[in-house]
GROMACS .gro file of C-alpha atoms in nm:
model
  282
    1MET     CA    1  10.143  -1.129  34.920
    2ARG     CA    2  10.081  -0.782  35.035
    3LYS     CA    3  10.224  -0.751  35.386
    4PHE     CA    4  10.127  -0.598  35.701
    5PRO     CA    5  10.258  -0.243  35.772
    6LYS     CA    6  10.464  -0.250  36.081
    7THR     CA    7  10.542   0.178  36.111
    8LEU     CA    8  10.302   0.414  36.066
    9ASN     CA    9  10.393   0.794  36.022
   10ALA     CA   10  10.211   1.053  36.180
   11SER     CA   11  10.286   1.462  36.033
   12ILE     CA   12  10.085   1.640  36.334
   13SER     CA   13   9.993   2.031  36.295
   14LEU     CA   14   9.893   2.332  36.604
   15GLU     CA   15   9.775   2.636  36.460
   16HIS     CA   16   9.715   2.932  36.677
   17LEU     CA   17   9.812   2.842  36.989
   18PRO     CA   18   9.790   3.119  37.325
   19MET     CA   19  10.149   3.167  37.332
   20THR     CA   20  10.456   3.324  37.169
   21GLU     CA   21  10.695   3.156  36.956
   22ARG     CA   22  10.979   3.169  37.197
   23ASP     CA   23  10.788   3.028  37.482
   24LEU     CA   24  10.656   2.711  37.163
   25LYS     CA   25  11.047   2.695  37.108
   26GLN     CA   26  11.142   2.658  37.452
   27ILE     CA   27  10.879   2.364  37.531
   28CYS     CA   28  10.974   2.169  37.267
   29PHE     CA   29  11.355   2.228  37.351
   30ASP     CA   30  11.207   2.101  37.692
   31TRP     CA   31  11.027   1.788  37.526
   32GLU     CA   32  11.307   1.717  37.352
   33THR     CA   33  11.571   1.695  37.604
   34ARG     CA   34  11.295   1.421  37.730
   35GLY     CA   35  11.267   1.184  37.416
   36PHE     CA   36  10.875   1.350  37.372
   37SER     CA   37  10.828   1.075  37.662
   38PHE     CA   38  10.440   1.154  37.702
   39LEU     CA   39  10.417   1.046  37.297
   40ARG     CA   40  10.548   0.689  37.376
   41PRO     CA   41  10.550   0.477  37.203
   42ALA     CA   42  10.576   0.734  36.894
   43VAL     CA   43  10.877   0.880  36.823
   44VAL     CA   44  10.986   1.254  36.736
   45LEU     CA   45  11.153   1.205  36.401
   46ASP     CA   46  11.141   1.677  36.359
   47TRP     CA   47  10.983   1.974  36.491
   48LYS     CA   48  10.947   2.285  36.390
   49THR     CA   49  10.734   2.587  36.445
   50GLU     CA   50  10.725   2.949  36.358
   51PRO     CA   51  10.775   3.298  36.430
   52LEU     CA   52  10.401   3.442  36.414
   53PRO     CA   53  10.171   3.685  36.654
   54LEU     CA   54  10.122   3.591  36.988
   55GLY     CA   55   9.739   3.388  36.905
   56HIS     CA   56   9.893   3.222  36.585
   57SER     CA   57  10.233   3.027  36.656
   58ARG     CA   58  10.238   2.726  36.495
   59LEU     CA   59  10.414   2.422  36.594
   60GLU     CA   60  10.435   2.126  36.287
   61LEU     CA   61  10.560   1.759  36.414
   62GLU     CA   62  10.691   1.415  36.247
   63SER     CA   63  10.581   1.109  36.410
   64ILE     CA   64  10.633   0.750  36.352
   65LEU     CA   65  10.508   0.421  36.537
   66SER     CA   66  10.593   0.087  36.543
   67LEU     CA   67  10.252  -0.088  36.517
   68GLY     CA   68  10.127  -0.431  36.684
   69PHE     CA   69  10.017  -0.792  36.506
   70TRP     CA   70   9.675  -0.599  36.590
   71GLU     CA   71   9.676  -0.283  36.510
   72SER     CA   72   9.890  -0.328  36.142
   73LEU     CA   73   9.627  -0.634  36.089
   74TYR     CA   74   9.337  -0.281  36.141
   75ASP     CA   75   9.514  -0.067  36.014
   76TRP     CA   76   9.584  -0.278  35.669
   77PHE     CA   77   9.185  -0.309  35.610
   78PHE     CA   78   9.094  -0.008  35.771
   79PRO     CA   79   9.392   0.238  35.612
   80LYS     CA   80   9.239   0.613  35.684
   81HIS     CA   81   9.034   0.506  36.007
   82PHE     CA   82   9.274   0.379  36.160
   83PHE     CA   83   9.527   0.668  36.035
   84GLU     CA   84   9.261   0.899  36.167
   85TYR     CA   85   9.222   0.752  36.500
   86LYS     CA   86   9.650   0.725  36.577
   87LYS     CA   87   9.672   1.125  36.444
   88ASP     CA   88   9.370   1.222  36.694
   89ASN     CA   89   9.489   1.021  36.935
   90LEU     CA   90   9.845   1.244  36.912
   91THR     CA   91   9.743   1.535  36.851
   92LYS     CA   92   9.500   1.514  37.203
   93LYS     CA   93   9.739   1.415  37.417
   94ILE     CA   94  10.086   1.743  37.258
   95ARG     CA   95   9.754   1.955  37.313
   96ASN     CA   96   9.740   1.848  37.692
   97GLU     CA   97  10.063   1.875  37.790
   98LEU     CA   98  10.052   2.180  37.576
   99PHE     CA   99   9.829   2.296  37.854
  100SER     CA  100   9.949   2.115  38.138
  101GLN     CA  101  10.283   2.382  38.065
  102LYS     CA  102  10.039   2.653  38.038
  103ILE     CA  103   9.809   2.627  38.408
  104LYS     CA  104  10.225   2.590  38.536
  105THR     CA  105  10.310   3.035  38.533
  106LYS     CA  106   9.927   3.072  38.548
  107PRO     CA  107   9.875   3.416  38.760
  108ASN     CA  108   9.693   3.444  39.091
  109SER     CA  109   9.330   3.382  39.021
  110ILE     CA  110   9.268   3.805  39.053
  111TRP     CA  111   9.443   3.838  38.704
  112ILE     CA  112   9.259   3.570  38.647
  113GLN     CA  113   8.926   3.697  38.682
  114TRP     CA  114   9.052   4.017  38.546
  115LYS     CA  115   9.116   3.856  38.208
  116GLN     CA  116   8.773   3.708  38.250
  117ILE     CA  117   8.588   4.002  38.234
  118TRP     CA  118   8.808   4.170  37.909
  119ASN     CA  119   8.838   3.807  37.741
  120SER     CA  120   8.522   3.713  37.693
  121PRO     CA  121   8.328   3.742  37.400
  122VAL     CA  122   8.009   4.007  37.427
  123SER     CA  123   7.853   3.918  37.085
  124LEU     CA  124   7.928   3.696  36.785
  125ILE     CA  125   7.860   3.770  36.374
  126TRP     CA  126   7.819   3.488  36.194
  127PHE     CA  127   7.686   3.386  35.870
  128HIS     CA  128   7.513   3.099  35.669
  129LEU     CA  129   7.337   3.038  36.001
  130GLY     CA  130   7.116   2.753  35.982
  131TYR     CA  131   6.909   2.539  36.228
  132ILE     CA  132   6.913   2.142  36.223
  133LYS     CA  133   6.676   1.967  36.485
  134LEU     CA  134   6.770   1.612  36.504
  135ARG     CA  135   6.605   1.362  36.780
  136MET     CA  136   6.882   1.064  36.927
  137ASP     CA  137   6.945   0.861  37.151
  138LEU     CA  138   7.181   0.984  37.333
  139ASP     CA  139   7.329   0.893  37.672
  140LEU     CA  140   7.381   1.175  37.939
  141GLU     CA  141   7.585   1.179  38.280
  142PRO     CA  142   7.353   1.163  38.587
  143ASN     CA  143   7.318   1.475  38.707
  144LEU     CA  144   7.455   1.705  38.423
  145PHE     CA  145   7.115   1.881  38.416
  146PRO     CA  146   7.024   2.008  38.837
  147ASN     CA  147   6.702   2.262  38.801
  148ALA     CA  148   6.607   2.017  38.431
  149SER     CA  149   6.481   1.733  38.351
  150PRO     CA  150   6.565   1.619  37.957
  151LEU     CA  151   6.236   1.531  37.762
  152SER     CA  152   6.273   1.187  37.571
  153PHE     CA  153   6.066   1.102  37.258
  154GLU     CA  154   5.991   0.703  37.180
  155GLY     CA  155   6.368   0.660  37.430
  156ASP     CA  156   6.509   0.963  37.201
  157LYS     CA  157   6.665   1.325  37.271
  158LYS     CA  158   6.570   1.613  37.118
  159LEU     CA  159   6.872   1.824  36.992
  160TYR     CA  160   6.877   2.181  36.855
  161PHE     CA  161   7.243   2.326  36.654
  162ARG     CA  162   7.274   2.659  36.571
  163THR     CA  163   7.543   2.609  36.300
  164GLY     CA  164   7.731   2.877  36.028
  165TYR     CA  165   8.056   3.037  36.009
  166LEU     CA  166   8.218   3.262  36.249
  167LYS     CA  167   8.309   3.606  36.133
  168THR     CA  168   8.381   3.767  36.436
  169ILE     CA  169   8.373   3.768  36.821
  170HIS     CA  170   8.366   4.074  36.980
  171TYR     CA  171   8.515   4.178  37.261
  172ARG     CA  172   8.462   4.451  37.554
  173LEU     CA  173   8.753   4.669  37.406
  174THR     CA  174   8.861   4.433  37.153
  175LYS     CA  175   8.723   4.209  36.814
  176LYS     CA  176   8.854   3.929  36.672
  177GLU     CA  177   8.779   3.864  36.301
  178PHE     CA  178   8.855   3.559  36.068
  179LYS     CA  179   8.956   3.544  35.697
  180PRO     CA  180   8.889   3.238  35.517
  181PRO     CA  181   8.814   2.936  35.616
  182TYR     CA  182   8.656   3.058  35.837
  183PRO     CA  183   8.598   2.812  36.131
  184LYS     CA  184   8.223   2.599  36.120
  185PHE     CA  185   8.097   2.638  36.477
  186ALA     CA  186   7.842   2.555  36.646
  187GLU     CA  187   7.556   2.569  36.980
  188VAL     CA  188   7.444   2.290  37.066
  189TYR     CA  189   7.083   2.275  37.286
  190ILE     CA  190   6.878   2.013  37.421
  191LYS     CA  191   6.551   2.014  37.531
  192THR     CA  192   6.422   2.023  37.880
  193ARG     CA  193   6.181   2.059  38.101
  194ASP     CA  194   6.268   2.272  38.450
  195LYS     CA  195   6.206   2.130  38.737
  196HIS     CA  196   6.179   2.258  39.124
  197SER     CA  197   6.257   2.272  39.396
  198ASP     CA  198   5.943   2.107  39.535
  199GLU     CA  199   5.996   1.827  39.227
  200SER     CA  200   5.731   2.048  39.075
  201LEU     CA  201   5.714   2.065  38.682
  202GLY     CA  202   5.778   2.391  38.524
  203LYS     CA  203   5.760   2.529  38.135
  204VAL     CA  204   6.026   2.364  37.859
  205PHE     CA  205   6.286   2.484  37.685
  206TYR     CA  206   6.615   2.410  37.490
  207THR     CA  207   6.912   2.426  37.716
  208PHE     CA  208   7.213   2.480  37.588
  209LEU     CA  209   7.498   2.223  37.640
  210GLY     CA  210   7.787   2.380  37.463
  211TYR     CA  211   7.993   2.521  37.158
  212LEU     CA  212   8.172   2.292  36.892
  213LEU     CA  213   8.429   2.348  36.597
  214GLU     CA  214   8.375   2.112  36.301
  215LYS     CA  215   8.694   1.904  36.400
  216SER     CA  216   8.715   1.773  36.806
  217THR     CA  217   9.046   1.832  36.767
  218ASP     CA  218   9.068   2.241  36.673
  219GLU     CA  219   8.862   2.293  37.018
  220TYR     CA  220   9.168   2.401  37.242
  221LEU     CA  221   9.084   2.680  37.013
  222LEU     CA  222   8.765   2.773  37.196
  223SER     CA  223   8.881   2.804  37.572
  224TYR     CA  224   9.147   3.057  37.385
  225TRP     CA  225   8.894   3.263  37.219
  226GLY     CA  226   8.676   3.293  37.574
  227PHE     CA  227   8.439   3.023  37.503
  228ASP     CA  228   8.423   2.761  37.827
  229SER     CA  229   8.071   2.623  37.788
  230THR     CA  230   8.255   2.330  37.575
  231LEU     CA  231   8.066   2.040  37.474
  232PRO     CA  232   8.122   1.743  37.784
  233GLU     CA  233   8.368   1.526  37.523
  234SER     CA  234   8.083   1.196  37.612
  235ILE     CA  235   7.834   1.373  37.394
  236ARG     CA  236   8.119   1.509  37.159
  237THR     CA  237   8.191   1.153  37.062
  238GLN     CA  238   7.828   1.106  36.946
  239ILE     CA  239   7.754   1.400  36.738
  240PRO     CA  240   7.706   1.285  36.384
  241SER     CA  241   7.920   1.493  36.129
  242GLU     CA  242   7.564   1.558  35.915
  243ILE     CA  243   7.487   1.892  36.103
  244TRP     CA  244   7.815   2.048  35.940
  245ASN     CA  245   7.650   1.977  35.614
  246PHE     CA  246   7.443   2.312  35.577
  247THR     CA  247   7.355   2.506  35.202
  248ILE     CA  248   7.522   2.758  35.148
  249SER     CA  249   7.390   3.031  34.972
  250PRO     CA  250   7.557   3.269  34.738
  251THR     CA  251   7.467   3.564  34.884
  252PRO     CA  252   7.538   3.510  35.307
  253SER     CA  253   7.347   3.703  35.518
  254LEU     CA  254   7.504   3.793  35.829
  255TRP     CA  255   7.365   3.812  36.204
  256LYS     CA  256   7.466   3.946  36.530
  257GLU     CA  257   7.442   3.681  36.835
  258ASP     CA  258   7.400   3.922  37.158
  259HIS     CA  259   7.324   3.789  37.568
  260LEU     CA  260   7.611   3.521  37.524
  261PHE     CA  261   7.633   3.254  37.775
  262GLU     CA  262   7.262   3.251  37.872
  263LYS     CA  263   7.075   2.884  37.976
  264GLU     CA  264   6.766   2.880  37.763
  265LEU     CA  265   6.809   2.961  37.351
  266GLU     CA  266   6.438   3.194  37.373
  267PHE     CA  267   6.683   3.454  37.538
  268ARG     CA  268   6.996   3.356  37.270
  269THR     CA  269   6.877   3.584  37.064
  270VAL     CA  270   6.996   3.670  36.703
  271TYR     CA  271   6.898   3.929  36.457
  272PRO     CA  272   7.050   4.063  36.049
  273VAL     CA  273   7.332   4.298  36.020
  274SER     CA  274   7.262   4.554  35.789
  275THR     CA  275   7.593   4.658  35.506
  276SER     CA  276   7.440   4.992  35.642
  277SER     CA  277   7.387   4.947  36.061
  278GLN     CA  278   7.658   5.034  36.288
  279ASN     CA  279   7.647   4.695  36.395
  280HIS     CA  280   7.841   4.586  36.082
  281PRO     CA  281   8.171   4.438  36.091
  282ARG     CA  282   8.432   4.668  35.950
   0.00000   0.00000   0.00000
């Protein structure tokens, strides 16, 4: 008779961390001194970092978890789902602990504001850009839209997704070029009607909700790339994975998007970029 598993091995990998490899290694040494207390009851068997440039630091961590009876039972019936759940949970704990370390050493607010000016994206280059509209029975937090009212259609909200591969992020003086495999990137909007201070209603728009990546465990990278408008977790957990099933054309067209971080979709234009255009990434 097959026995229920009593332990679970999990390998965690975090890439493109916004710190030097030296700083990352020192943080891991501190964690090791405390026995990786923030990950308990998981036990860390081994960890390593790679000496890569700033913004490309990598951490790999091997761990083992002791399973209680009900966890063992769940793992026995649904091993793949249980493993992904536990791995995502450990990844979030490590990511949160890493960024809490960064918060302790934040410079003064003037320096932060100065960095935000130069590190905020001003335009994007997409390819395989696609559009998806969905109707969902979506639970929304109260007062999420102080000046707008989400529209419902037979109880469902209308969502609009702009999905594709992220090729280039342009900043004021620099740009970030991605290499294959390109990150799957999306913008999410919801259909709303403007709500005025006198309680009257105005025009209908698709209001911007936030950005997301294909894997939620990778979305800590968004703030590092300058995208602070990430999708709220309460909504992120309800987004179906089918939005990433877009068709890949044999000759991908490049599209440039300017005027980022606007409120309504009608102001967030994209247009094709010719290979002979000055806007074409080089």
